[in-house]
Amino acid sequence: MTNKFQAAIANKEFLITAEITPPKGGNPQRMLEVAELLKNRVHGVNITDGSRAVLRMSSIAACALLSQKRIEPICQVTGRDRNAIALQADLMGAYSLGIRNILALTGDPLKAGDHPKSKAVFELESVRLLKLIRQLNQGFDLHNKPLVDGNLDLFAGAAVDPQSNSWSGLQRRFEAKLMAGAKFFQSQLITDFDKLDLFMNQIAINCDRPILAGIFLLKSAKNAIFINKNVPGVQIPETIIKRLEKAEKPLEEGVKIAAEQVKLAKSICQGVHLMAIKKEDLIPQILDLAEI
């Protein structure tokens, strides 16, 4: 099966990815229905790996189910829950199941989630995880021992936060991920497009890897205020909160705002990563309004 996401990158298309949360339980029906709606509108569907440290179905299993439906998955893998042995085993398993796109993440802290007393592992954070994927692709394990049953061929990406308060820290981390082999970048939720533009023209100016801006569907003013309080590094402007407050139908206004942001991103970077938690069915509407 042709990798739709990699092909779009090679063709220098404006990239569109969307995020879906896997089920909490054994029934993947809703996830598959939502993914089917997005199938012909996006280049890849991200499946989260215990996002916000909340228990969900394995991202690898969920991605395998998407692959069976000929939907291009981007499998998020975090270093939070597994040691190096388990991560290597899972990456080999993912490859054998036909999963090719991996988003390598450190993982959210456990205290944020629904199992705060669980033990965090973090043997490998995102940069070391990217390096590990590169080694597996070259046919060697973490300790440079050969993979006697064949190398992998995974297409690894990483997260980036252009709104980081530490410009030097952002540059250092971005360059480390580039050096470690990241082939694409998906950003955290973007609200400050001036900062995104600055990032693209200063830090990522000579980067030949696509940057996808994170676009989040805000459902209401209350939703925006909650994000400002609980998501580090994100500050949704008061102008947007006021728009949502005044709107007769806040969700419809949120769709309009997201579409406007997609248009803004199109003039700045190489793609968008759409996040519409529990409202993923509205992503095609956002893209229609953005004329994509």
PDB file of C-alpha atoms in Angstrom:
ATOM      1  CA  MET A   1       0.000   0.000   0.000  1.00  0.00           C
ATOM      2  CA  THR A   2       1.341   3.442  -0.944  1.00  0.00           C
ATOM      3  CA  ASN A   3       2.139   5.623   2.054  1.00  0.00           C
ATOM      4  CA  LYS A   4      -0.220   8.553   1.392  1.00  0.00           C
ATOM      5  CA  PHE A   5       1.497  10.780   3.963  1.00  0.00           C
ATOM      6  CA  GLN A   6       5.052  10.215   2.694  1.00  0.00           C
ATOM      7  CA  ALA A   7       3.902  10.602  -0.916  1.00  0.00           C
ATOM      8  CA  ALA A   8       2.286  13.971  -0.108  1.00  0.00           C
ATOM      9  CA  ILE A   9       5.543  15.128   1.516  1.00  0.00           C
ATOM     10  CA  ALA A  10       7.555  14.012  -1.521  1.00  0.00           C
ATOM     11  CA  ASN A  11       5.109  15.877  -3.793  1.00  0.00           C
ATOM     12  CA  LYS A  12       5.377  19.012  -1.595  1.00  0.00           C
ATOM     13  CA  GLU A  13       1.611  19.126  -1.066  1.00  0.00           C
ATOM     14  CA  PHE A  14       0.048  21.195   1.712  1.00  0.00           C
ATOM     15  CA  LEU A  15      -0.184  18.492   4.388  1.00  0.00           C
ATOM     16  CA  ILE A  16      -3.301  17.756   6.406  1.00  0.00           C
ATOM     17  CA  THR A  17      -3.326  15.400   9.360  1.00  0.00           C
ATOM     18  CA  ALA A  18      -5.945  14.901  12.054  1.00  0.00           C
ATOM     19  CA  GLU A  19      -5.823  13.444  15.540  1.00  0.00           C
ATOM     20  CA  ILE A  20      -8.115  10.734  16.890  1.00  0.00           C
ATOM     21  CA  THR A  21      -8.192   9.310  20.397  1.00  0.00           C
ATOM     22  CA  PRO A  22      -8.389   5.504  20.520  1.00  0.00           C
ATOM     23  CA  PRO A  23     -11.202   3.873  22.507  1.00  0.00           C
ATOM     24  CA  LYS A  24     -11.236   3.247  26.230  1.00  0.00           C
ATOM     25  CA  GLY A  25     -12.247  -0.390  25.980  1.00  0.00           C
ATOM     26  CA  GLY A  26     -12.285  -3.094  23.342  1.00  0.00           C
ATOM     27  CA  ASN A  27     -14.776  -1.636  20.851  1.00  0.00           C
ATOM     28  CA  PRO A  28     -13.092   0.490  18.144  1.00  0.00           C
ATOM     29  CA  GLN A  29     -16.310   1.234  16.197  1.00  0.00           C
ATOM     30  CA  ARG A  30     -16.529   4.982  16.885  1.00  0.00           C
ATOM     31  CA  MET A  31     -12.814   5.504  16.154  1.00  0.00           C
ATOM     32  CA  LEU A  32     -13.141   3.647  12.834  1.00  0.00           C
ATOM     33  CA  GLU A  33     -16.289   5.571  11.861  1.00  0.00           C
ATOM     34  CA  VAL A  34     -14.567   8.903  12.505  1.00  0.00           C
ATOM     35  CA  ALA A  35     -11.415   7.778  10.654  1.00  0.00           C
ATOM     36  CA  GLU A  36     -13.569   6.731   7.679  1.00  0.00           C
ATOM     37  CA  LEU A  37     -15.047  10.264   7.540  1.00  0.00           C
ATOM     38  CA  LEU A  38     -11.512  11.684   7.358  1.00  0.00           C
ATOM     39  CA  LYS A  39     -10.106   9.073   4.973  1.00  0.00           C
ATOM     40  CA  ASN A  40     -10.326  11.155   1.794  1.00  0.00           C
ATOM     41  CA  ARG A  41      -9.753  14.545   3.462  1.00  0.00           C
ATOM     42  CA  VAL A  42      -6.420  14.059   5.245  1.00  0.00           C
ATOM     43  CA  HIS A  43      -3.028  12.593   4.401  1.00  0.00           C
ATOM     44  CA  GLY A  44      -2.717  10.817   7.744  1.00  0.00           C
ATOM     45  CA  VAL A  45      -4.642  10.112  10.938  1.00  0.00           C
ATOM     46  CA  ASN A  46      -2.706  10.419  14.207  1.00  0.00           C
ATOM     47  CA  ILE A  47      -3.599   7.949  16.935  1.00  0.00           C
ATOM     48  CA  THR A  48      -2.612   9.165  20.383  1.00  0.00           C
ATOM     49  CA  ASP A  49      -0.567   7.086  22.843  1.00  0.00           C
ATOM     50  CA  GLY A  50      -2.034   7.708  26.295  1.00  0.00           C
ATOM     51  CA  SER A  51      -2.438  11.437  25.663  1.00  0.00           C
ATOM     52  CA  ARG A  52      -2.568  13.468  28.915  1.00  0.00           C
ATOM     53  CA  ALA A  53      -1.575  10.186  30.638  1.00  0.00           C
ATOM     54  CA  VAL A  54      -5.163   8.945  30.320  1.00  0.00           C
ATOM     55  CA  LEU A  55      -5.709   5.223  29.697  1.00  0.00           C
ATOM     56  CA  ARG A  56      -6.743   4.276  26.156  1.00  0.00           C
ATOM     57  CA  MET A  57      -6.301   1.381  23.730  1.00  0.00           C
ATOM     58  CA  SER A  58      -2.757   0.807  22.468  1.00  0.00           C
ATOM     59  CA  SER A  59      -1.950   3.234  19.662  1.00  0.00           C
ATOM     60  CA  ILE A  60      -0.230   0.437  17.725  1.00  0.00           C
ATOM     61  CA  ALA A  61      -3.300  -1.825  17.862  1.00  0.00           C
ATOM     62  CA  ALA A  62      -5.546   1.110  16.876  1.00  0.00           C
ATOM     63  CA  CYS A  63      -3.243   2.025  13.960  1.00  0.00           C
ATOM     64  CA  ALA A  64      -3.264  -1.587  12.759  1.00  0.00           C
ATOM     65  CA  LEU A  65      -7.084  -1.436  12.671  1.00  0.00           C
ATOM     66  CA  LEU A  66      -6.898   1.762  10.600  1.00  0.00           C
ATOM     67  CA  SER A  67      -4.414   0.161   8.197  1.00  0.00           C
ATOM     68  CA  GLN A  68      -6.843  -2.722   7.647  1.00  0.00           C
ATOM     69  CA  LYS A  69      -9.377  -0.106   6.451  1.00  0.00           C
ATOM     70  CA  ARG A  70      -6.743   1.440   4.150  1.00  0.00           C
ATOM     71  CA  ILE A  71      -6.571   4.595   6.264  1.00  0.00           C
ATOM     72  CA  GLU A  72      -3.045   6.004   6.618  1.00  0.00           C
ATOM     73  CA  PRO A  73      -2.099   6.021  10.326  1.00  0.00           C
ATOM     74  CA  ILE A  74       0.504   8.102  12.129  1.00  0.00           C
ATOM     75  CA  CYS A  75       1.266   6.189  15.293  1.00  0.00           C
ATOM     76  CA  GLN A  76       2.218   8.194  18.357  1.00  0.00           C
ATOM     77  CA  VAL A  77       4.762   6.421  20.574  1.00  0.00           C
ATOM     78  CA  THR A  78       5.857   7.813  23.942  1.00  0.00           C
ATOM     79  CA  GLY A  79       8.783   6.923  26.150  1.00  0.00           C
ATOM     80  CA  ARG A  80       6.768   7.460  29.325  1.00  0.00           C
ATOM     81  CA  ASP A  81       5.338   3.972  29.840  1.00  0.00           C
ATOM     82  CA  ARG A  82       7.910   1.555  28.369  1.00  0.00           C
ATOM     83  CA  ASN A  83      11.563   0.779  28.832  1.00  0.00           C
ATOM     84  CA  ALA A  84      13.950   0.412  25.887  1.00  0.00           C
ATOM     85  CA  ILE A  85      13.217  -3.320  25.475  1.00  0.00           C
ATOM     86  CA  ALA A  86       9.457  -2.755  25.262  1.00  0.00           C
ATOM     87  CA  LEU A  87       9.818   0.231  22.919  1.00  0.00           C
ATOM     88  CA  GLN A  88      12.002  -1.748  20.514  1.00  0.00           C
ATOM     89  CA  ALA A  89       9.624  -4.706  20.659  1.00  0.00           C
ATOM     90  CA  ASP A  90       6.631  -2.460  19.954  1.00  0.00           C
ATOM     91  CA  LEU A  91       8.356  -0.679  17.063  1.00  0.00           C
ATOM     92  CA  MET A  92       9.259  -4.012  15.477  1.00  0.00           C
ATOM     93  CA  GLY A  93       5.679  -5.169  15.992  1.00  0.00           C
ATOM     94  CA  ALA A  94       4.272  -1.952  14.495  1.00  0.00           C
ATOM     95  CA  TYR A  95       6.461  -2.350  11.420  1.00  0.00           C
ATOM     96  CA  SER A  96       5.416  -5.976  10.946  1.00  0.00           C
ATOM     97  CA  LEU A  97       1.748  -4.852  11.057  1.00  0.00           C
ATOM     98  CA  GLY A  98       2.337  -2.418   8.197  1.00  0.00           C
ATOM     99  CA  ILE A  99       2.580   0.757  10.291  1.00  0.00           C
ATOM    100  CA  ARG A 100       5.204   3.088   8.848  1.00  0.00           C
ATOM    101  CA  ASN A 101       4.649   6.592  10.279  1.00  0.00           C
ATOM    102  CA  ILE A 102       5.715   7.175  13.896  1.00  0.00           C
ATOM    103  CA  LEU A 103       5.467  10.364  15.950  1.00  0.00           C
ATOM    104  CA  ALA A 104       8.138  10.024  18.648  1.00  0.00           C
ATOM    105  CA  LEU A 105       7.128  11.742  21.894  1.00  0.00           C
ATOM    106  CA  THR A 106       8.403  11.942  25.454  1.00  0.00           C
ATOM    107  CA  GLY A 107       4.877  11.682  26.907  1.00  0.00           C
ATOM    108  CA  ASP A 108       2.773  13.742  29.298  1.00  0.00           C
ATOM    109  CA  PRO A 109       3.479  13.527  33.053  1.00  0.00           C
ATOM    110  CA  LEU A 110       1.485  10.890  34.934  1.00  0.00           C
ATOM    111  CA  LYS A 111       0.167  13.349  37.510  1.00  0.00           C
ATOM    112  CA  ALA A 112      -1.964  14.902  34.746  1.00  0.00           C
ATOM    113  CA  GLY A 113      -3.829  11.673  34.038  1.00  0.00           C
ATOM    114  CA  ASP A 114      -6.153   9.052  35.485  1.00  0.00           C
ATOM    115  CA  HIS A 115      -3.409   6.792  36.912  1.00  0.00           C
ATOM    116  CA  PRO A 116      -1.314   9.317  38.881  1.00  0.00           C
ATOM    117  CA  LYS A 117       0.227   6.615  41.113  1.00  0.00           C
ATOM    118  CA  SER A 118       1.535   4.541  38.191  1.00  0.00           C
ATOM    119  CA  LYS A 119       5.287   4.364  37.715  1.00  0.00           C
ATOM    120  CA  ALA A 120       6.789   6.566  35.006  1.00  0.00           C
ATOM    121  CA  VAL A 121       9.603   5.011  32.939  1.00  0.00           C
ATOM    122  CA  PHE A 122      11.038   7.748  30.662  1.00  0.00           C
ATOM    123  CA  GLU A 123      14.124   5.654  29.891  1.00  0.00           C
ATOM    124  CA  LEU A 124      14.045   7.259  26.446  1.00  0.00           C
ATOM    125  CA  GLU A 125      12.693  10.755  25.808  1.00  0.00           C
ATOM    126  CA  SER A 126      11.769  11.930  22.314  1.00  0.00           C
ATOM    127  CA  VAL A 127      15.285  12.658  20.968  1.00  0.00           C
ATOM    128  CA  ARG A 128      16.694   9.322  22.142  1.00  0.00           C
ATOM    129  CA  LEU A 129      13.590   7.596  20.794  1.00  0.00           C
ATOM    130  CA  LEU A 130      14.198   9.169  17.373  1.00  0.00           C
ATOM    131  CA  LYS A 131      17.809   7.960  17.483  1.00  0.00           C
ATOM    132  CA  LEU A 132      16.613   4.469  18.400  1.00  0.00           C
ATOM    133  CA  ILE A 133      14.227   4.413  15.413  1.00  0.00           C
ATOM    134  CA  ARG A 134      17.093   5.437  13.135  1.00  0.00           C
ATOM    135  CA  GLN A 135      19.214   2.555  14.492  1.00  0.00           C
ATOM    136  CA  LEU A 136      16.398   0.049  13.997  1.00  0.00           C
ATOM    137  CA  ASN A 137      16.019   1.318  10.420  1.00  0.00           C
ATOM    138  CA  GLN A 138      19.728   0.672   9.912  1.00  0.00           C
ATOM    139  CA  GLY A 139      19.304  -2.886  11.172  1.00  0.00           C
ATOM    140  CA  PHE A 140      20.707  -2.562  14.706  1.00  0.00           C
ATOM    141  CA  ASP A 141      19.215  -2.543  18.199  1.00  0.00           C
ATOM    142  CA  LEU A 142      19.955  -0.003  20.927  1.00  0.00           C
ATOM    143  CA  HIS A 143      23.244  -1.760  21.744  1.00  0.00           C
ATOM    144  CA  ASN A 144      24.356  -2.002  18.093  1.00  0.00           C
ATOM    145  CA  LYS A 145      23.569  -5.690  17.830  1.00  0.00           C
ATOM    146  CA  PRO A 146      22.208  -6.675  14.400  1.00  0.00           C
ATOM    147  CA  LEU A 147      18.511  -7.329  13.873  1.00  0.00           C
ATOM    148  CA  VAL A 148      18.966 -10.827  12.486  1.00  0.00           C
ATOM    149  CA  ASP A 149      15.443 -10.964  11.067  1.00  0.00           C
ATOM    150  CA  GLY A 150      15.569  -7.740   9.101  1.00  0.00           C
ATOM    151  CA  ASN A 151      15.804  -3.995   9.590  1.00  0.00           C
ATOM    152  CA  LEU A 152      12.804  -1.657   9.895  1.00  0.00           C
ATOM    153  CA  ASP A 153      11.806   1.207   7.605  1.00  0.00           C
ATOM    154  CA  LEU A 154       9.900   3.613   9.837  1.00  0.00           C
ATOM    155  CA  PHE A 155       9.185   7.245   8.927  1.00  0.00           C
ATOM    156  CA  ALA A 156       9.698   9.132  12.186  1.00  0.00           C
ATOM    157  CA  GLY A 157       8.487  12.591  13.114  1.00  0.00           C
ATOM    158  CA  ALA A 158       8.530  14.759  16.224  1.00  0.00           C
ATOM    159  CA  ALA A 159       6.588  17.446  18.060  1.00  0.00           C
ATOM    160  CA  VAL A 160       7.579  21.113  18.172  1.00  0.00           C
ATOM    161  CA  ASP A 161       6.275  24.078  20.154  1.00  0.00           C
ATOM    162  CA  PRO A 162       6.863  27.371  18.256  1.00  0.00           C
ATOM    163  CA  GLN A 163       5.217  29.267  21.135  1.00  0.00           C
ATOM    164  CA  SER A 164       7.847  28.176  23.657  1.00  0.00           C
ATOM    165  CA  ASN A 165       8.919  30.897  26.080  1.00  0.00           C
ATOM    166  CA  SER A 166      12.547  29.852  25.698  1.00  0.00           C
ATOM    167  CA  TRP A 167      13.661  30.696  22.157  1.00  0.00           C
ATOM    168  CA  SER A 168      17.137  29.233  22.676  1.00  0.00           C
ATOM    169  CA  GLY A 169      15.664  26.095  24.239  1.00  0.00           C
ATOM    170  CA  LEU A 170      13.256  25.729  21.322  1.00  0.00           C
ATOM    171  CA  GLN A 171      16.085  26.083  18.806  1.00  0.00           C
ATOM    172  CA  ARG A 172      18.300  23.601  20.649  1.00  0.00           C
ATOM    173  CA  ARG A 173      15.525  21.009  20.948  1.00  0.00           C
ATOM    174  CA  PHE A 174      14.386  21.453  17.336  1.00  0.00           C
ATOM    175  CA  GLU A 175      17.924  21.029  16.010  1.00  0.00           C
ATOM    176  CA  ALA A 176      18.478  17.972  18.235  1.00  0.00           C
ATOM    177  CA  LYS A 177      15.364  16.338  16.776  1.00  0.00           C
ATOM    178  CA  LEU A 178      16.486  17.176  13.241  1.00  0.00           C
ATOM    179  CA  MET A 179      19.901  15.644  13.936  1.00  0.00           C
ATOM    180  CA  ALA A 180      18.244  12.569  15.463  1.00  0.00           C
ATOM    181  CA  GLY A 181      16.389  11.915  12.214  1.00  0.00           C
ATOM    182  CA  ALA A 182      12.937  13.558  12.431  1.00  0.00           C
ATOM    183  CA  LYS A 183      11.384  13.631   8.941  1.00  0.00           C
ATOM    184  CA  PHE A 184       8.412  15.846   9.823  1.00  0.00           C
ATOM    185  CA  PHE A 185       7.176  18.007  12.698  1.00  0.00           C
ATOM    186  CA  GLN A 186       3.699  18.471  14.136  1.00  0.00           C
ATOM    187  CA  SER A 187       3.265  21.463  16.414  1.00  0.00           C
ATOM    188  CA  GLN A 188       1.388  21.928  19.638  1.00  0.00           C
ATOM    189  CA  LEU A 189      -1.808  23.978  19.512  1.00  0.00           C
ATOM    190  CA  ILE A 190      -1.010  27.314  17.814  1.00  0.00           C
ATOM    191  CA  THR A 191      -2.767  30.533  18.786  1.00  0.00           C
ATOM    192  CA  ASP A 192       0.022  33.030  18.090  1.00  0.00           C
ATOM    193  CA  PHE A 193       0.620  32.939  14.342  1.00  0.00           C
ATOM    194  CA  ASP A 194       3.168  35.771  14.557  1.00  0.00           C
ATOM    195  CA  LYS A 195       5.324  33.484  16.708  1.00  0.00           C
ATOM    196  CA  LEU A 196       4.810  30.638  14.224  1.00  0.00           C
ATOM    197  CA  ASP A 197       5.932  32.949  11.403  1.00  0.00           C
ATOM    198  CA  LEU A 198       8.987  34.002  13.435  1.00  0.00           C
ATOM    199  CA  PHE A 199       9.830  30.347  14.117  1.00  0.00           C
ATOM    200  CA  MET A 200       9.545  29.470  10.414  1.00  0.00           C
ATOM    201  CA  ASN A 201      11.715  32.417   9.360  1.00  0.00           C
ATOM    202  CA  GLN A 202      14.375  32.149  12.065  1.00  0.00           C
ATOM    203  CA  ILE A 203      14.732  28.663  13.534  1.00  0.00           C
ATOM    204  CA  ALA A 204      13.246  26.539  10.719  1.00  0.00           C
ATOM    205  CA  ILE A 205      14.436  28.769   7.861  1.00  0.00           C
ATOM    206  CA  ASN A 206      16.776  26.170   6.313  1.00  0.00           C
ATOM    207  CA  CYS A 207      14.817  23.119   7.394  1.00  0.00           C
ATOM    208  CA  ASP A 208      13.828  20.835   4.519  1.00  0.00           C
ATOM    209  CA  ARG A 209      11.335  18.915   6.674  1.00  0.00           C
ATOM    210  CA  PRO A 210       7.652  19.901   6.736  1.00  0.00           C
ATOM    211  CA  ILE A 211       6.222  21.709   9.768  1.00  0.00           C
ATOM    212  CA  LEU A 212       2.517  21.179  10.460  1.00  0.00           C
ATOM    213  CA  ALA A 213       0.758  23.785  12.626  1.00  0.00           C
ATOM    214  CA  GLY A 214      -1.510  22.423  15.357  1.00  0.00           C
ATOM    215  CA  ILE A 215      -5.072  23.727  14.921  1.00  0.00           C
ATOM    216  CA  PHE A 216      -7.500  23.060  17.773  1.00  0.00           C
ATOM    217  CA  LEU A 217     -11.297  23.239  17.521  1.00  0.00           C
ATOM    218  CA  LEU A 218     -12.539  25.352  20.423  1.00  0.00           C
ATOM    219  CA  LYS A 219     -16.084  24.381  21.385  1.00  0.00           C
ATOM    220  CA  SER A 220     -16.914  27.323  23.672  1.00  0.00           C
ATOM    221  CA  ALA A 221     -15.441  30.183  25.710  1.00  0.00           C
ATOM    222  CA  LYS A 222     -15.427  27.830  28.712  1.00  0.00           C
ATOM    223  CA  ASN A 223     -13.358  25.332  26.698  1.00  0.00           C
ATOM    224  CA  ALA A 224     -10.858  28.075  25.763  1.00  0.00           C
ATOM    225  CA  ILE A 225     -10.548  29.285  29.384  1.00  0.00           C
ATOM    226  CA  PHE A 226      -9.988  25.678  30.548  1.00  0.00           C
ATOM    227  CA  ILE A 227      -7.165  25.240  28.003  1.00  0.00           C
ATOM    228  CA  ASN A 228      -5.527  28.509  29.111  1.00  0.00           C
ATOM    229  CA  LYS A 229      -5.542  27.280  32.707  1.00  0.00           C
ATOM    230  CA  ASN A 230      -4.489  23.690  32.110  1.00  0.00           C
ATOM    231  CA  VAL A 231      -2.305  23.480  28.998  1.00  0.00           C
ATOM    232  CA  PRO A 232       1.230  24.826  29.584  1.00  0.00           C
ATOM    233  CA  GLY A 233       2.544  27.249  26.983  1.00  0.00           C
ATOM    234  CA  VAL A 234      -0.859  27.977  25.433  1.00  0.00           C
ATOM    235  CA  GLN A 235      -2.547  31.354  25.715  1.00  0.00           C
ATOM    236  CA  ILE A 236      -5.741  31.651  23.688  1.00  0.00           C
ATOM    237  CA  PRO A 237      -6.209  35.380  23.000  1.00  0.00           C
ATOM    238  CA  GLU A 238      -8.993  37.294  24.749  1.00  0.00           C
ATOM    239  CA  THR A 239     -10.351  38.318  21.324  1.00  0.00           C
ATOM    240  CA  ILE A 240     -11.093  34.663  20.496  1.00  0.00           C
ATOM    241  CA  ILE A 241     -12.650  34.017  23.920  1.00  0.00           C
ATOM    242  CA  LYS A 242     -14.893  37.082  23.440  1.00  0.00           C
ATOM    243  CA  ARG A 243     -15.957  35.843  19.975  1.00  0.00           C
ATOM    244  CA  LEU A 244     -16.968  32.505  21.472  1.00  0.00           C
ATOM    245  CA  GLU A 245     -18.798  34.209  24.358  1.00  0.00           C
ATOM    246  CA  LYS A 246     -20.837  36.436  22.029  1.00  0.00           C
ATOM    247  CA  ALA A 247     -21.669  33.708  19.510  1.00  0.00           C
ATOM    248  CA  GLU A 248     -25.223  32.332  19.481  1.00  0.00           C
ATOM    249  CA  LYS A 249     -23.756  28.980  18.459  1.00  0.00           C
ATOM    250  CA  PRO A 250     -20.263  28.782  20.002  1.00  0.00           C
ATOM    251  CA  LEU A 251     -19.360  25.472  18.332  1.00  0.00           C
ATOM    252  CA  GLU A 252     -20.135  26.893  14.868  1.00  0.00           C
ATOM    253  CA  GLU A 253     -18.009  29.926  15.742  1.00  0.00           C
ATOM    254  CA  GLY A 254     -15.223  27.565  16.825  1.00  0.00           C
ATOM    255  CA  VAL A 255     -15.381  25.872  13.413  1.00  0.00           C
ATOM    256  CA  LYS A 256     -15.072  29.298  11.712  1.00  0.00           C
ATOM    257  CA  ILE A 257     -12.093  30.234  13.912  1.00  0.00           C
ATOM    258  CA  ALA A 258     -10.343  26.930  13.134  1.00  0.00           C
ATOM    259  CA  ALA A 259     -10.924  27.444   9.387  1.00  0.00           C
ATOM    260  CA  GLU A 260      -9.456  30.960   9.601  1.00  0.00           C
ATOM    261  CA  GLN A 261      -6.421  29.525  11.398  1.00  0.00           C
ATOM    262  CA  VAL A 262      -5.963  26.849   8.715  1.00  0.00           C
ATOM    263  CA  LYS A 263      -5.874  29.641   6.096  1.00  0.00           C
ATOM    264  CA  LEU A 264      -3.319  31.563   8.186  1.00  0.00           C
ATOM    265  CA  ALA A 265      -1.151  28.470   8.575  1.00  0.00           C
ATOM    266  CA  LYS A 266      -1.270  27.824   4.824  1.00  0.00           C
ATOM    267  CA  SER A 267       0.510  31.136   4.225  1.00  0.00           C
ATOM    268  CA  ILE A 268       3.202  30.356   6.827  1.00  0.00           C
ATOM    269  CA  CYS A 269       4.104  26.640   6.948  1.00  0.00           C
ATOM    270  CA  GLN A 270       3.734  23.348   5.066  1.00  0.00           C
ATOM    271  CA  GLY A 271       0.651  21.867   6.674  1.00  0.00           C
ATOM    272  CA  VAL A 272      -1.838  21.628   9.530  1.00  0.00           C
ATOM    273  CA  HIS A 273      -2.492  19.075  12.227  1.00  0.00           C
ATOM    274  CA  LEU A 274      -6.165  19.242  13.255  1.00  0.00           C
ATOM    275  CA  MET A 275      -7.340  18.433  16.773  1.00  0.00           C
ATOM    276  CA  ALA A 276     -11.092  18.325  17.442  1.00  0.00           C
ATOM    277  CA  ILE A 277     -11.520  16.214  20.564  1.00  0.00           C
ATOM    278  CA  LYS A 278     -14.885  14.355  20.469  1.00  0.00           C
ATOM    279  CA  LYS A 279     -15.899  16.487  17.461  1.00  0.00           C
ATOM    280  CA  GLU A 280     -13.631  14.961  14.804  1.00  0.00           C
ATOM    281  CA  ASP A 281     -16.654  14.668  12.490  1.00  0.00           C
ATOM    282  CA  LEU A 282     -16.489  18.482  12.088  1.00  0.00           C
ATOM    283  CA  ILE A 283     -12.978  18.394  10.563  1.00  0.00           C
ATOM    284  CA  PRO A 284     -14.303  18.100   6.959  1.00  0.00           C
ATOM    285  CA  GLN A 285     -16.456  21.200   7.629  1.00  0.00           C
ATOM    286  CA  ILE A 286     -13.376  23.109   8.866  1.00  0.00           C
ATOM    287  CA  LEU A 287     -11.478  22.132   5.713  1.00  0.00           C
ATOM    288  CA  ASP A 288     -14.423  23.127   3.477  1.00  0.00           C
ATOM    289  CA  LEU A 289     -14.600  26.574   5.113  1.00  0.00           C
ATOM    290  CA  ALA A 290     -10.820  26.922   4.701  1.00  0.00           C
ATOM    291  CA  GLU A 291     -11.286  26.017   1.013  1.00  0.00           C
ATOM    292  CA  ILE A 292      -9.034  22.968   1.222  1.00  0.00           C
TER     293      ILE A 292
END
